Tab-separated table of C-alpha atoms in Angstrom:
chain	number	residue	atom	x	y	z
A	1073	MET	CA	-41.181	-17.849	43.551
A	1074	THR	CA	-44.186	-19.642	42.423
A	1075	ASN	CA	-45.781	-19.368	39.090
A	1076	HIS	CA	-49.045	-17.698	40.303
A	1077	GLN	CA	-47.010	-15.002	42.211
A	1078	ALA	CA	-45.815	-13.170	39.302
A	1079	GLY	CA	-48.582	-14.440	36.800
A	1080	LYS	CA	-45.519	-15.576	34.589
A	1081	SER	CA	-43.230	-18.644	34.576
A	1082	ASN	CA	-39.816	-18.406	36.143
A	1083	LEU	CA	-38.207	-18.457	32.664
A	1084	GLN	CA	-40.251	-15.475	31.547
A	1085	VAL	CA	-39.347	-13.477	34.620
A	1086	ARG	CA	-35.626	-14.262	33.953
A	1087	GLU	CA	-36.111	-13.103	30.284
A	1088	ILE	CA	-37.660	-9.950	31.377
A	1089	LEU	CA	-34.969	-9.104	33.952
A	1090	PHE	CA	-32.049	-10.365	31.871
A	1091	SER	CA	-33.096	-8.710	28.588
A	1092	PRO	CA	-30.568	-6.282	27.190
A	1093	LEU	CA	-33.222	-4.098	25.883
A	1094	LEU	CA	-33.829	-2.826	29.541
A	1095	THR	CA	-31.452	-0.676	31.229
A	1096	LEU	CA	-30.179	-0.799	34.812
A	1097	ASP	CA	-31.867	2.461	35.450
A	1098	GLU	CA	-35.213	1.020	34.143
A	1099	LEU	CA	-34.812	-1.975	36.516
A	1100	GLY	CA	-34.400	0.293	39.439
A	1101	PRO	CA	-34.656	-1.591	42.829
A	1102	LEU	CA	-34.740	-4.857	40.947
A	1103	GLY	CA	-31.117	-4.515	40.459
A	1104	HIS	CA	-30.708	-5.800	43.969
A	1105	VAL	CA	-32.400	-9.027	43.537
A	1106	ALA	CA	-29.998	-11.994	44.352
A	1107	VAL	CA	-28.993	-14.110	41.310
A	1108	THR	CA	-27.227	-17.557	41.500
A	1109	TYR	CA	-25.429	-18.798	38.556
A	1110	SER	CA	-22.623	-20.941	37.246
A	1111	VAL	CA	-20.356	-19.941	34.267
A	1112	LYS	CA	-18.780	-22.607	31.799
A	1113	GLU	CA	-15.490	-22.278	30.064
A	1114	ASN	CA	-17.185	-20.694	26.980
A	1115	GLY	CA	-18.508	-17.974	29.151
A	1116	CYS	CA	-22.110	-19.001	29.019
A	1117	SER	CA	-24.069	-18.684	32.267
A	1118	HIS	CA	-26.249	-21.539	33.531
A	1119	SER	CA	-28.493	-22.424	36.519
A	1120	PRO	CA	-26.656	-24.460	39.249
A	1121	SER	CA	-29.430	-27.320	38.451
A	1122	CYS	CA	-29.131	-27.237	34.735
A	1123	ARG	CA	-28.132	-30.521	32.946
A	1124	GLN	CA	-26.202	-28.663	30.319
A	1125	ARG	CA	-23.894	-26.926	32.890
A	1126	GLY	CA	-21.288	-29.579	32.498
A	1127	LYS	CA	-18.547	-30.810	34.843
A	1128	ARG	CA	-16.072	-28.156	34.012
A	1129	ALA	CA	-18.265	-25.131	34.953
A	1130	ALA	CA	-17.271	-22.815	37.783
A	1131	GLU	CA	-18.753	-23.268	41.173
A	1132	PRO	CA	-22.187	-21.395	41.661
A	1133	THR	CA	-22.018	-17.831	42.424
A	1134	THR	CA	-24.535	-15.797	44.209
A	1135	THR	CA	-24.554	-11.982	43.395
A	1136	SER	CA	-26.978	-9.023	42.530
A	1137	LEU	CA	-28.832	-8.824	39.192
A	1138	GLU	CA	-26.917	-5.443	38.658
A	1139	GLU	CA	-23.584	-7.053	39.025
A	1140	PHE	CA	-24.720	-10.038	37.105
A	1141	ARG	CA	-25.559	-7.669	34.203
A	1142	GLY	CA	-22.552	-5.767	34.776
A	1143	HIS	CA	-20.236	-8.789	33.959
A	1144	ARG	CA	-22.474	-9.098	30.715
A	1145	HIS	CA	-23.458	-12.500	31.800
A	1146	HIS	CA	-27.102	-11.710	30.791
A	1147	GLU	CA	-25.819	-11.512	27.045
A	1148	ARG	CA	-24.639	-15.126	27.068
A	1149	MET	CA	-27.173	-17.400	28.881
A	1150	CYS	CA	-28.232	-20.864	28.411
A	1151	ARG	CA	-31.669	-20.839	26.539
A	1152	THR	CA	-32.916	-24.006	28.200
A	1153	CYS	CA	-32.607	-22.940	31.956
A	1154	GLY	CA	-32.702	-19.107	31.668
A	1155	GLY	CA	-29.136	-18.656	32.798
A	1156	ALA	CA	-29.458	-18.360	36.401
A	1157	ASP	CA	-31.702	-18.733	39.477
A	1158	LEU	CA	-33.511	-15.851	41.128
A	1159	SER	CA	-34.198	-15.521	44.725
A	1160	ALA	CA	-37.958	-15.318	45.934
A	1161	LEU	CA	-39.538	-12.033	44.883
A	1162	GLU	CA	-41.569	-9.643	47.047
A	1163	PRO	CA	-45.115	-8.472	45.949
A	1164	GLU	CA	-43.719	-4.975	44.990
A	1165	GLU	CA	-41.107	-6.641	42.971
A	1166	ILE	CA	-43.573	-8.754	41.007
A	1167	ALA	CA	-45.693	-5.551	40.287
A	1168	SER	CA	-42.455	-3.890	38.908
A	1169	ILE	CA	-41.737	-7.065	36.719
A	1170	GLU	CA	-45.498	-6.725	35.334
A	1171	GLU	CA	-44.626	-3.149	34.523
A	1172	LEU	CA	-41.430	-3.986	32.709
A	1173	ALA	CA	-43.100	-6.768	30.630
A	1174	LEU	CA	-45.506	-4.059	29.210
A	1175	LEU	CA	-42.556	-1.779	28.562
A	1176	LEU	CA	-40.453	-4.683	27.023
A	1177	LEU	CA	-43.120	-5.985	24.694
A	1178	PRO	CA	-42.909	-3.193	21.908
A	1179	ARG	CA	-39.093	-3.359	22.183
A	1180	LEU	CA	-39.051	-6.910	21.364
A	1181	GLU	CA	-41.308	-6.513	18.492
A	1182	ALA	CA	-39.153	-3.835	17.150
A	1183	ALA	CA	-36.092	-5.838	17.526
A	1184	GLN	CA	-37.590	-8.748	15.659
A	1185	ARG	CA	-38.606	-6.485	12.867
A	1186	ARG	CA	-35.034	-5.070	12.660
A	1187	ALA	CA	-33.631	-8.598	12.605
A	1188	GLU	CA	-35.805	-9.669	9.974
A	1189	ALA	CA	-34.898	-6.595	7.855
A	1190	GLU	CA	-31.117	-7.324	8.374
A	1191	ARG	CA	-31.716	-10.967	7.287
A	1192	LEU	CA	-33.424	-9.687	4.013
A	1193	VAL	CA	-30.380	-7.398	3.319
A	1194	VAL	CA	-27.831	-10.143	4.064
A	1195	ALA	CA	-29.826	-12.202	1.504
A	1196	ARG	CA	-29.830	-9.558	-1.010
A	1197	VAL	CA	-26.216	-8.888	-0.633
A	1198	ARG	CA	-25.403	-12.609	-0.897
A	1199	ALA	CA	-27.420	-12.909	-4.147
A	1200	ALA	CA	-25.678	-9.722	-5.524
A	1201	ASP	CA	-22.307	-11.082	-4.753
A	1202	ALA	CA	-23.208	-14.270	-6.559
A	1203	LEU	CA	-24.206	-12.272	-9.574
A	1204	ASP	CA	-21.099	-10.068	-9.265
A	1205	GLU	CA	-18.909	-13.320	-9.039
A	1206	ARG	CA	-20.424	-14.623	-12.316
A	1207	ALA	CA	-19.705	-11.323	-14.046
A	1208	ARG	CA	-16.129	-11.153	-12.699
A	1209	ALA	CA	-15.644	-14.763	-14.044
A	1210	ILE	CA	-16.854	-13.625	-17.549
A	1211	LEU	CA	-14.571	-10.564	-17.412
A	1212	ALA	CA	-11.474	-12.779	-16.495
A	1213	GLY	CA	-12.404	-15.035	-19.395
A	1214	ARG	CA	-12.481	-18.190	-17.471
A	1215	GLU	CA	-13.369	-20.835	-19.996
A	1216	TRP	CA	-15.009	-23.447	-17.755
A	1217	ARG	CA	-17.423	-20.639	-16.615
A	1218	LEU	CA	-17.904	-19.197	-20.072
A	1219	ALA	CA	-19.498	-22.282	-21.422
A	1220	GLU	CA	-21.970	-22.457	-18.699
A	1221	GLU	CA	-22.826	-18.677	-19.042
A	1222	ARG	CA	-23.226	-19.159	-22.935
A	1223	ARG	CA	-25.804	-21.728	-22.201
A	1224	ARG	CA	-27.582	-19.469	-19.969
A	1225	ALA	CA	-27.533	-16.733	-22.556
A	1226	GLU	CA	-29.049	-18.812	-25.470
A	1227	GLY	CA	-32.168	-17.369	-26.791
A	1228	GLY	CA	-31.544	-13.962	-25.214
A	1229	SER	CA	-30.776	-10.646	-27.060
A	1230	ALA	CA	-27.903	-10.537	-29.558
A	1231	ASP	CA	-27.529	-6.753	-29.225
A	1232	VAL	CA	-23.857	-5.712	-28.238
A	1233	LEU	CA	-23.981	-3.584	-25.027
A	1234	SER	CA	-21.674	-0.678	-24.685
A	1235	THR	CA	-20.704	2.215	-22.180
A	1236	VAL	CA	-18.353	5.035	-21.959
A	1237	THR	CA	-15.589	4.948	-19.333
A	1238	ARG	CA	-12.059	6.590	-19.086
A	1239	CYS	CA	-8.777	5.518	-19.904
A	1240	ARG	CA	-6.110	5.180	-17.145
A	1241	GLU	CA	-3.018	4.079	-19.206
A	1242	ASP	CA	0.243	4.677	-17.074
A	1243	GLY	CA	-1.897	6.805	-14.859
A	1244	THR	CA	-1.711	9.733	-17.192
A	1245	CYS	CA	-4.224	9.294	-20.014
A	1246	THR	CA	-7.525	10.605	-19.171
A	1247	ALA	CA	-9.312	10.292	-22.511
A	1248	GLU	CA	-12.677	8.868	-22.779
A	1249	ALA	CA	-12.804	5.029	-23.707
A	1250	ASP	CA	-15.465	2.735	-25.058
A	1251	VAL	CA	-16.214	-0.700	-23.385
A	1252	SER	CA	-18.434	-3.256	-25.308
A	1253	PHE	CA	-19.856	-6.506	-24.278
A	1254	ASP	CA	-20.995	-9.151	-26.788
A	1255	PRO	CA	-23.683	-11.296	-25.165
A	1256	LEU	CA	-23.271	-14.108	-27.626
A	1257	THR	CA	-19.559	-14.397	-27.404
A	1258	LEU	CA	-19.175	-13.136	-24.030
A	1259	LYS	CA	-16.179	-11.085	-25.018
A	1260	VAL	CA	-15.437	-7.648	-23.812
A	1261	ASP	CA	-13.548	-4.958	-25.899
A	1262	PHE	CA	-11.832	-1.818	-24.591
A	1263	ARG	CA	-10.976	1.090	-26.953
A	1264	CYS	CA	-9.330	4.205	-25.921
A	1265	ARG	CA	-10.382	7.065	-28.049
A	1266	ALA	CA	-6.974	8.846	-27.904
A	1267	ASN	CA	-4.939	6.017	-28.553
A	1268	PRO	CA	-6.110	2.583	-29.522
A	1269	LEU	CA	-3.085	0.917	-28.324
A	1270	HIS	CA	-3.884	1.883	-24.680
A	1271	GLY	CA	-4.834	-1.029	-22.469
A	1272	ARG	CA	-2.966	-3.461	-24.538
A	1273	LEU	CA	0.473	-5.009	-24.237
A	1274	ALA	CA	2.407	-6.646	-27.085
A	1275	TRP	CA	3.643	-9.824	-25.438
A	1276	THR	CA	4.979	-11.427	-28.603
A	1277	ASP	CA	4.737	-10.195	-32.218
A	1278	GLU	CA	1.559	-12.442	-32.516
A	1279	GLU	CA	-0.119	-12.120	-29.074
A	1280	ILE	CA	-1.599	-8.784	-27.783
A	1281	LEU	CA	-2.688	-8.928	-24.154
A	1282	GLU	CA	-5.316	-6.693	-22.610
A	1283	VAL	CA	-4.122	-5.358	-19.195
A	1284	TRP	CA	-6.882	-2.545	-18.817
A	1285	LYS	CA	-9.019	-4.816	-16.549
A	1286	HIS	CA	-6.812	-4.048	-13.590
A	1287	TRP	CA	-8.215	-0.471	-13.458
A	1288	ASP	CA	-11.084	-0.159	-10.881
A	1289	GLU	CA	-13.096	2.599	-12.685
A	1290	VAL	CA	-13.206	0.581	-15.963
A	1291	VAL	CA	-13.735	-2.772	-14.159
A	1292	TYR	CA	-16.850	-1.319	-12.446
A	1293	ASP	CA	-18.272	-0.040	-15.650
A	1294	THR	CA	-17.677	-3.129	-17.461
A	1295	LEU	CA	-19.103	-5.419	-14.713
A	1296	ALA	CA	-22.207	-3.196	-14.825
A	1297	LEU	CA	-22.500	-4.024	-18.485
A	1298	ILE	CA	-22.188	-7.853	-17.846
A	1299	ALA	CA	-24.280	-7.819	-14.884
A	1300	SER	CA	-27.165	-6.282	-16.814
A	1301	LEU	CA	-27.078	-9.743	-18.758
A	1302	VAL	CA	-26.430	-12.237	-15.991
A	1303	ALA	CA	-28.850	-10.717	-13.572
A	1304	GLU	CA	-31.721	-10.918	-15.994
A	1305	ASP	CA	-34.764	-9.698	-14.107
A	1306	ASP	CA	-33.204	-9.763	-10.584
A	1307	PRO	CA	-32.925	-6.344	-9.272
A	1308	CYS	CA	-30.543	-7.088	-6.359
A	1309	TRP	CA	-27.276	-6.371	-8.260
A	1310	SER	CA	-28.418	-3.089	-9.271
A	1311	GLU	CA	-29.802	-2.296	-5.846
A	1312	ILE	CA	-26.445	-3.235	-4.107
A	1313	TYR	CA	-23.818	-2.474	-6.848
A	1314	GLY	CA	-25.429	-0.342	-9.453
A	1315	THR	CA	-23.847	2.911	-8.174
A	1316	ARG	CA	-20.535	1.368	-7.515
A	1317	ALA	CA	-18.573	2.784	-10.637
A	1318	ASP	CA	-19.998	6.225	-9.718
A	1319	ASP	CA	-19.332	5.987	-6.132
A	1320	TRP	CA	-15.743	5.014	-6.815
A	1321	ARG	CA	-15.333	8.047	-9.022
A	1322	ALA	CA	-16.951	10.240	-6.412
A	1323	VAL	CA	-14.848	9.181	-3.405
A	1324	THR	CA	-11.629	9.258	-5.329
A	1325	ALA	CA	-12.399	12.657	-6.494
A	1326	ALA	CA	-13.485	13.864	-3.042
A	1327	LEU	CA	-10.410	12.435	-1.400
A	1328	ARG	CA	-8.251	14.013	-4.106
A	1329	ALA	CA	-10.060	17.433	-3.562
A	1330	PHE	CA	-9.652	17.076	0.234
A	1331	ASP	CA	-5.841	16.551	-0.009
A	1332	GLU	CA	-5.661	19.497	-2.495
A	1333	ALA	CA	-7.447	21.975	-0.041
A	1334	ASN	CA	-6.149	20.563	3.138
A	1335	SER	CA	-2.569	20.236	3.818
A	1336	GLN	CA	-1.491	17.541	6.487
A	1337	PRO	CA	-0.414	19.267	9.496
A	1338	MET	CA	2.209	16.494	10.302
A	1339	ASP	CA	3.073	12.922	9.737
A	1340	LEU	CA	4.131	10.312	12.121
A	1341	GLY	CA	5.285	7.989	9.505
A	1342	LEU	CA	8.994	7.347	8.414
A	1343	ASN	CA	10.102	9.792	5.757
A	1344	VAL	CA	11.365	7.434	3.033
A	1345	ARG	CA	12.285	9.241	-0.206
A	1346	CYS	CA	13.463	7.973	-3.646
A	1347	GLY	CA	16.905	8.662	-4.482
A	1348	LEU	CA	16.033	9.035	-8.188
A	1349	CYS	CA	13.356	11.503	-8.161
A	1350	GLY	CA	13.066	12.836	-4.632
A	1351	ARG	CA	9.338	11.644	-4.226
A	1352	ARG	CA	7.912	10.308	-0.954
A	1353	MET	CA	7.807	6.348	-1.296
A	1354	ALA	CA	4.552	4.908	0.044
A	1355	LEU	CA	4.356	1.847	2.203
A	1356	HIS	CA	2.597	-1.202	0.897
A	1357	GLU	CA	1.955	-3.771	3.650
A	1358	ARG	CA	1.547	-7.263	2.919
A	1359	GLU	CA	0.173	-8.631	5.940
A	1360	GLY	CA	-0.827	-12.319	5.619
A	1361	ARG	CA	1.153	-12.846	2.655
A	1362	ALA	CA	4.407	-14.507	3.638
A	1363	ASP	CA	5.502	-14.837	0.240
A	1364	VAL	CA	5.261	-11.101	-0.520
A	1365	PRO	CA	7.444	-8.893	1.670
A	1366	SER	CA	6.265	-5.305	2.663
A	1367	MET	CA	7.753	-2.668	0.563
A	1368	TYR	CA	8.476	0.987	0.173
A	1369	GLY	CA	7.736	2.039	-3.376
A	1370	CYS	CA	7.990	5.100	-5.544
A	1371	GLU	CA	4.994	5.039	-7.951
A	1372	HIS	CA	6.915	6.962	-10.640
A	1373	ARG	CA	8.321	5.216	-13.565
A	1374	HIS	CA	11.976	6.443	-13.837
A	1375	THR	CA	14.155	7.252	-16.824
A	1376	ASP	CA	15.603	3.598	-16.792
A	1377	GLY	CA	11.945	2.384	-17.362
A	1378	ARG	CA	11.698	0.811	-13.821
A	1379	PHE	CA	9.706	1.592	-10.764
A	1380	HIS	CA	11.775	1.753	-7.336
A	1381	ARG	CA	11.128	-0.611	-4.630
A	1382	GLU	CA	12.893	-1.220	-1.347
A	1383	GLU	CA	11.923	-3.947	1.147
A	1384	LYS	CA	10.416	-2.637	4.464
A	1385	VAL	CA	12.735	-4.917	6.442
A	1386	GLY	CA	15.870	-3.600	4.683
A	1387	VAL	CA	15.121	-0.123	5.101
A	1388	HIS	CA	14.398	-0.448	8.842
A	1389	ARG	CA	17.533	-2.333	9.354
A	1390	ALA	CA	19.568	0.336	7.820
A	1391	VAL	CA	17.793	3.017	9.848
A	1392	ASP	CA	18.591	1.013	13.101
A	1393	ARG	CA	22.110	0.680	12.456
A	1394	VAL	CA	22.501	4.290	11.764
A	1395	LEU	CA	20.557	5.451	14.865
A	1396	LEU	CA	22.669	3.188	17.081
A	1397	ASP	CA	25.783	4.786	15.742
A	1398	ALA	CA	24.364	8.335	16.174
A	1399	LEU	CA	23.367	7.511	19.820
A	1400	ASN	CA	26.665	5.721	20.696
A	1401	GLY	CA	25.141	4.421	23.774
A	1402	ARG	CA	23.614	7.770	24.969
A	1403	PHE	CA	19.932	6.342	24.881
A	1404	SER	CA	18.725	9.136	27.151
A	1405	TRP	CA	18.909	11.325	24.015
A	1406	VAL	CA	15.847	9.550	22.385
A	1407	THR	CA	13.440	11.331	24.778
A	1408	ALA	CA	14.704	14.892	23.979
A	1409	PRO	CA	11.831	17.460	24.170
A	1410	GLU	CA	12.677	18.789	20.715
A	1411	LEU	CA	11.553	15.323	19.131
A	1412	ALA	CA	8.111	15.274	20.680
A	1413	PRO	CA	5.489	17.017	18.211
A	1414	ALA	CA	3.629	20.080	19.527
A	1415	PRO	CA	0.312	19.381	21.142
A	1416	ALA	CA	-1.310	21.895	18.808
A	1417	ALA	CA	0.110	20.135	15.892
A	1418	LEU	CA	-1.264	16.662	17.111
A	1419	ALA	CA	-4.802	18.252	17.708
A	1420	ALA	CA	-4.740	19.494	14.162
A	1421	TYR	CA	-3.536	16.145	12.808
A	1422	ALA	CA	-6.438	14.382	14.636
A	1423	ASP	CA	-9.001	16.891	13.162
A	1424	HIS	CA	-7.505	16.453	9.731
A	1425	LEU	CA	-7.673	12.632	9.942
A	1426	THR	CA	-11.341	12.708	11.332
A	1427	ALA	CA	-12.406	15.009	8.516
A	1428	LYS	CA	-10.887	12.860	5.962
A	1429	ILE	CA	-12.360	9.808	7.243
A	1430	ALA	CA	-15.836	11.641	7.282
A	1431	THR	CA	-15.296	12.528	3.483
A	1432	TYR	CA	-14.541	8.844	2.794
A	1433	ASP	CA	-17.779	7.600	4.636
A	1434	ALA	CA	-19.889	10.318	2.854
A	1435	TYR	CA	-18.974	9.313	-0.657
A	1436	ILE	CA	-17.764	5.523	-0.643
A	1437	GLY	CA	-21.381	4.094	-1.120
A	1438	ALA	CA	-21.308	0.894	-3.027
A	1439	ALA	CA	-17.438	1.032	-3.633
A	1440	LYS	CA	-16.701	0.233	0.011
A	1441	ALA	CA	-15.550	-3.418	-0.994
A	1442	ASN	CA	-12.844	-2.033	-3.044
A	1443	ALA	CA	-9.522	-3.293	-1.506
A	1444	ASP	CA	-7.522	-0.139	-2.214
A	1445	LEU	CA	-10.056	2.190	-0.910
A	1446	SER	CA	-10.774	0.025	2.192
A	1447	ARG	CA	-7.162	-0.047	2.919
A	1448	GLN	CA	-6.912	3.690	2.639
A	1449	ARG	CA	-9.696	4.053	5.362
A	1450	THR	CA	-7.961	1.369	7.483
A	1451	ASP	CA	-4.702	3.345	7.329
A	1452	LEU	CA	-6.466	6.629	8.221
A	1453	VAL	CA	-8.286	5.095	11.245
A	1454	THR	CA	-4.970	3.397	12.486
A	1455	ARG	CA	-3.182	6.721	12.389
A	1456	LEU	CA	-6.107	8.472	14.076
A	1457	GLU	CA	-5.916	5.844	16.900
A	1458	GLN	CA	-2.065	6.395	17.109
A	1459	VAL	CA	-2.634	10.162	17.379
A	1460	VAL	CA	-5.263	9.701	20.206
A	1461	MET	CA	-2.982	7.278	22.085
A	1462	VAL	CA	-0.037	9.904	21.870
A	1463	GLN	CA	-2.322	12.562	23.154
A	1464	ARG	CA	-3.414	10.285	26.138
A	1465	HIS	CA	-0.065	8.686	27.072
A	1466	GLY	CA	2.764	10.906	25.423
A	1467	VAL	CA	4.539	10.269	22.178
A	1468	PHE	CA	7.807	8.655	23.919
A	1469	ALA	CA	5.870	6.215	25.748
A	1470	VAL	CA	3.720	5.129	22.698
A	1471	ALA	CA	6.889	4.880	20.662
A	1472	GLY	CA	8.612	2.772	23.173
A	1473	LEU	CA	11.547	5.416	23.459
A	1474	ASP	CA	11.033	6.093	27.158
A	1475	ALA	CA	11.427	2.424	28.136
A	1476	LEU	CA	14.481	2.363	25.680
A	1477	ALA	CA	16.026	5.281	27.616
A	1478	ARG	CA	15.355	3.730	30.956
A	1479	GLU	CA	16.686	0.222	30.082
A	1480	PRO	CA	18.439	-0.041	26.901
A	1481	TRP	CA	18.973	-3.648	27.234
A	1482	ARG	CA	15.102	-4.089	27.426
A	1483	GLY	CA	14.729	-1.866	24.275
A	1484	ARG	CA	14.314	-4.780	21.753
A	1485	VAL	CA	10.729	-5.537	20.900
A	1486	ALA	CA	9.351	-9.130	21.152
A	1487	ARG	CA	9.272	-9.596	17.327
A	1488	ASP	CA	12.436	-9.497	15.229
A	1489	ASP	CA	11.727	-6.054	13.949
A	1490	GLY	CA	14.842	-4.322	15.304
A	1491	VAL	CA	15.614	-1.964	18.161
A	1492	PHE	CA	13.068	0.663	17.533
A	1493	THR	CA	9.353	0.840	16.801
A	1494	ASP	CA	7.977	2.299	13.624
A	1495	LEU	CA	6.885	5.436	15.351
A	1496	GLY	CA	10.303	5.756	17.238
A	1497	ARG	CA	12.108	5.691	13.847
A	1498	ALA	CA	9.872	8.306	12.546
A	1499	LEU	CA	10.554	10.602	15.399
A	1500	LEU	CA	14.360	10.109	15.324
A	1501	VAL	CA	14.900	10.219	11.676
A	1502	ASP	CA	14.650	13.138	9.365
A	1503	ARG	CA	14.659	11.295	6.043
A	1504	VAL	CA	15.615	8.044	4.528
A	1505	VAL	CA	17.020	8.383	0.943
A	1506	CYS	CA	16.823	5.023	-1.132
A	1507	HIS	CA	19.019	4.829	-4.129
A	1508	ARG	CA	19.497	1.892	-6.451
A	1509	ASP	CA	22.792	0.841	-4.849
A	1510	GLY	CA	22.286	1.848	-1.215
A	1511	ILE	CA	20.249	3.584	1.407
A	1512	GLU	CA	21.170	6.919	3.199
A	1513	VAL	CA	19.718	7.748	6.583
A	1514	PHE	CA	19.719	11.141	7.976
A	1515	THR	CA	18.842	11.479	11.853
A	1516	HIS	CA	17.890	14.327	13.925
A	1517	LEU	CA	20.861	13.238	16.197
A	1518	ASP	CA	23.597	13.328	13.518
A	1519	GLU	CA	26.743	15.085	14.285
A	1520	GLY	CA	26.477	18.898	13.314
A	1521	THR	CA	22.782	19.095	14.050
A	1522	ALA	CA	21.654	21.704	16.631
A	1523	LEU	CA	19.930	18.865	18.587
A	1524	HIS	CA	23.243	16.945	18.806
A	1525	ARG	CA	25.184	19.913	19.793
A	1526	ARG	CA	22.827	20.738	22.586
A	1527	LEU	CA	22.529	17.103	23.908
A	1528	TYR	CA	26.351	16.538	23.741
A	1529	ALA	CA	27.066	19.822	25.491
A	1530	GLU	CA	24.636	18.759	28.152
A	1531	ASP	CA	26.286	15.495	28.655
A	1532	LEU	CA	29.713	17.048	28.868
A	1533	ARG	CA	28.510	19.415	31.644
A	1534	LYS	CA	27.389	16.509	33.636
A	1535	GLU	CA	30.488	14.653	33.114
A	1536	ILE	CA	32.494	17.871	34.221
A	1537	ARG	CA	30.150	18.154	37.206
A	1538	VAL	CA	30.772	14.595	38.100
A	1539	ALA	CA	34.519	15.024	37.539
A	1540	ARG	CA	34.664	18.070	39.883
A	1541	ILE	CA	32.942	16.231	42.526
A	1542	GLN	CA	35.146	13.419	42.352
A	1543	LEU	CA	38.231	15.881	42.141
A	1544	GLU	CA	36.955	17.698	45.345
A	1545	MET	CA	36.653	14.247	46.985
A	1546	LEU	CA	40.245	13.245	45.971
A	1547	GLU	CA	41.587	16.682	47.153
A	1548	ASP	CA	39.789	16.188	50.457
A	1549	GLU	CA	41.184	12.882	50.952
A	1550	LEU	CA	44.672	14.121	49.958
A	1551	ALA	CA	44.532	16.931	52.527
A	1552	GLU	CA	43.366	14.686	55.088
A	1553	LEU	CA	46.527	12.381	54.586
A	1554	GLU	CA	48.791	15.364	54.476
A	1555	GLU	CA	47.387	16.888	57.769
A	1556	THR	CA	47.558	13.526	59.681
A	1557	PRO	CA	51.027	13.203	61.501
A	1558	ALA	CA	52.914	10.132	60.670
A	1559	ASP	CA	53.203	7.321	63.468
A	1560	PRO	CA	56.595	6.753	64.835
A	1561	PRO	CA	58.276	3.651	63.610
A	1562	ASP	CA	58.058	0.564	65.728
A	1563	SER	CA	61.000	0.059	68.020
A	1564	PRO	CA	63.142	-2.996	67.212
A	1565	SER	CA	62.555	-5.882	69.601
A	1566	SER	CA	65.217	-6.568	72.160
């Protein structure tokens, strides 16, 4: 194809035909144009004659434009050569390309405007993060940062800044509290109106340590105070994080109200209970922290003054031992229909999780960077994905129990996590009770349960049927021996 044929250079024609802003439907008959290209190991497509193609690129391939785009090669093209060579174009194809160019131009301009707006947002967020980090350094009392901040604050206002927040001592106190910030000394002070000792810990008789800084609501209120000093006239912090404290309060209140108004239809997690108070123990995953194990924890301080924690690995090993004893080699039991949740319950659970995620998204606002809240949403999304997988493929397939029933010797997962998956344990176990001195496991297959009696009776019937068949075979063989006349004894040789 020559330049004067299309009125555009070959590179411009390729940019039009390969543009992700155009759909295959809009390309129409042009989807059949032949494309010759070569793909490098990094997935980038090149013209066979491109000098940047390299020696390890695949052999040139010729296919249609529709298939080329279907493999998404048009999204990773060499900008030097245009990504591929096109076959010669017919006059009607050239006219279609000219029409597509007019259609593509406003889309390109809109895409450029969106990209520029996104760059501005990223720059504003980066600047707000820098100010927020300075405020956090002041709140943490890092001396090497405080000296620098004091120099910056010289000549500024000496008025003490203050705001009203709420005390969260032991998770029970809800009284109002005052937070003040001195711009000269860069010191922060917290005072609960109900009890001035709240938020403080007597480490020794001479030293009192403040521990209130770990409470998200107070931290965000305090950071807003400090940021008003360090941000000076830059509005980026208030634009990005100005509503963070209110958003944190709003989303936590909305999630709490959602849980109070909507009981959870079911739970596909392991039911681990505290043996001291009976409360459900939450699982705290520590992914990426090899030095901190994942734990089941009861968030209630007990009469002995301690919280109750159990390592996840220890709980799961105890569960696996009890399950193997309960099964006693009868791995076909793990796919008993009674263990599968009802389809209606799964649908209700999916709707529940979807609604809770929507509630989170509606209120999270500037508090989306909060680690605990972000972890909650990740957990909700993970559980919803699991429910969808169960609805599509069946609970026993997702839990790995059907494979365990077919081939018990292949039942161990690749990781050293035990015989059963997390979902498999949740389906087979009624509850796990963690005491200070041991772990009790109660399964749905324990002796005496209705399911155990049914499954054991069914196995006994099968064994009886097999025994009867074998008995009939033995009786037939015996009858055949009794009906057959004995051969005469061999005569002695003369």
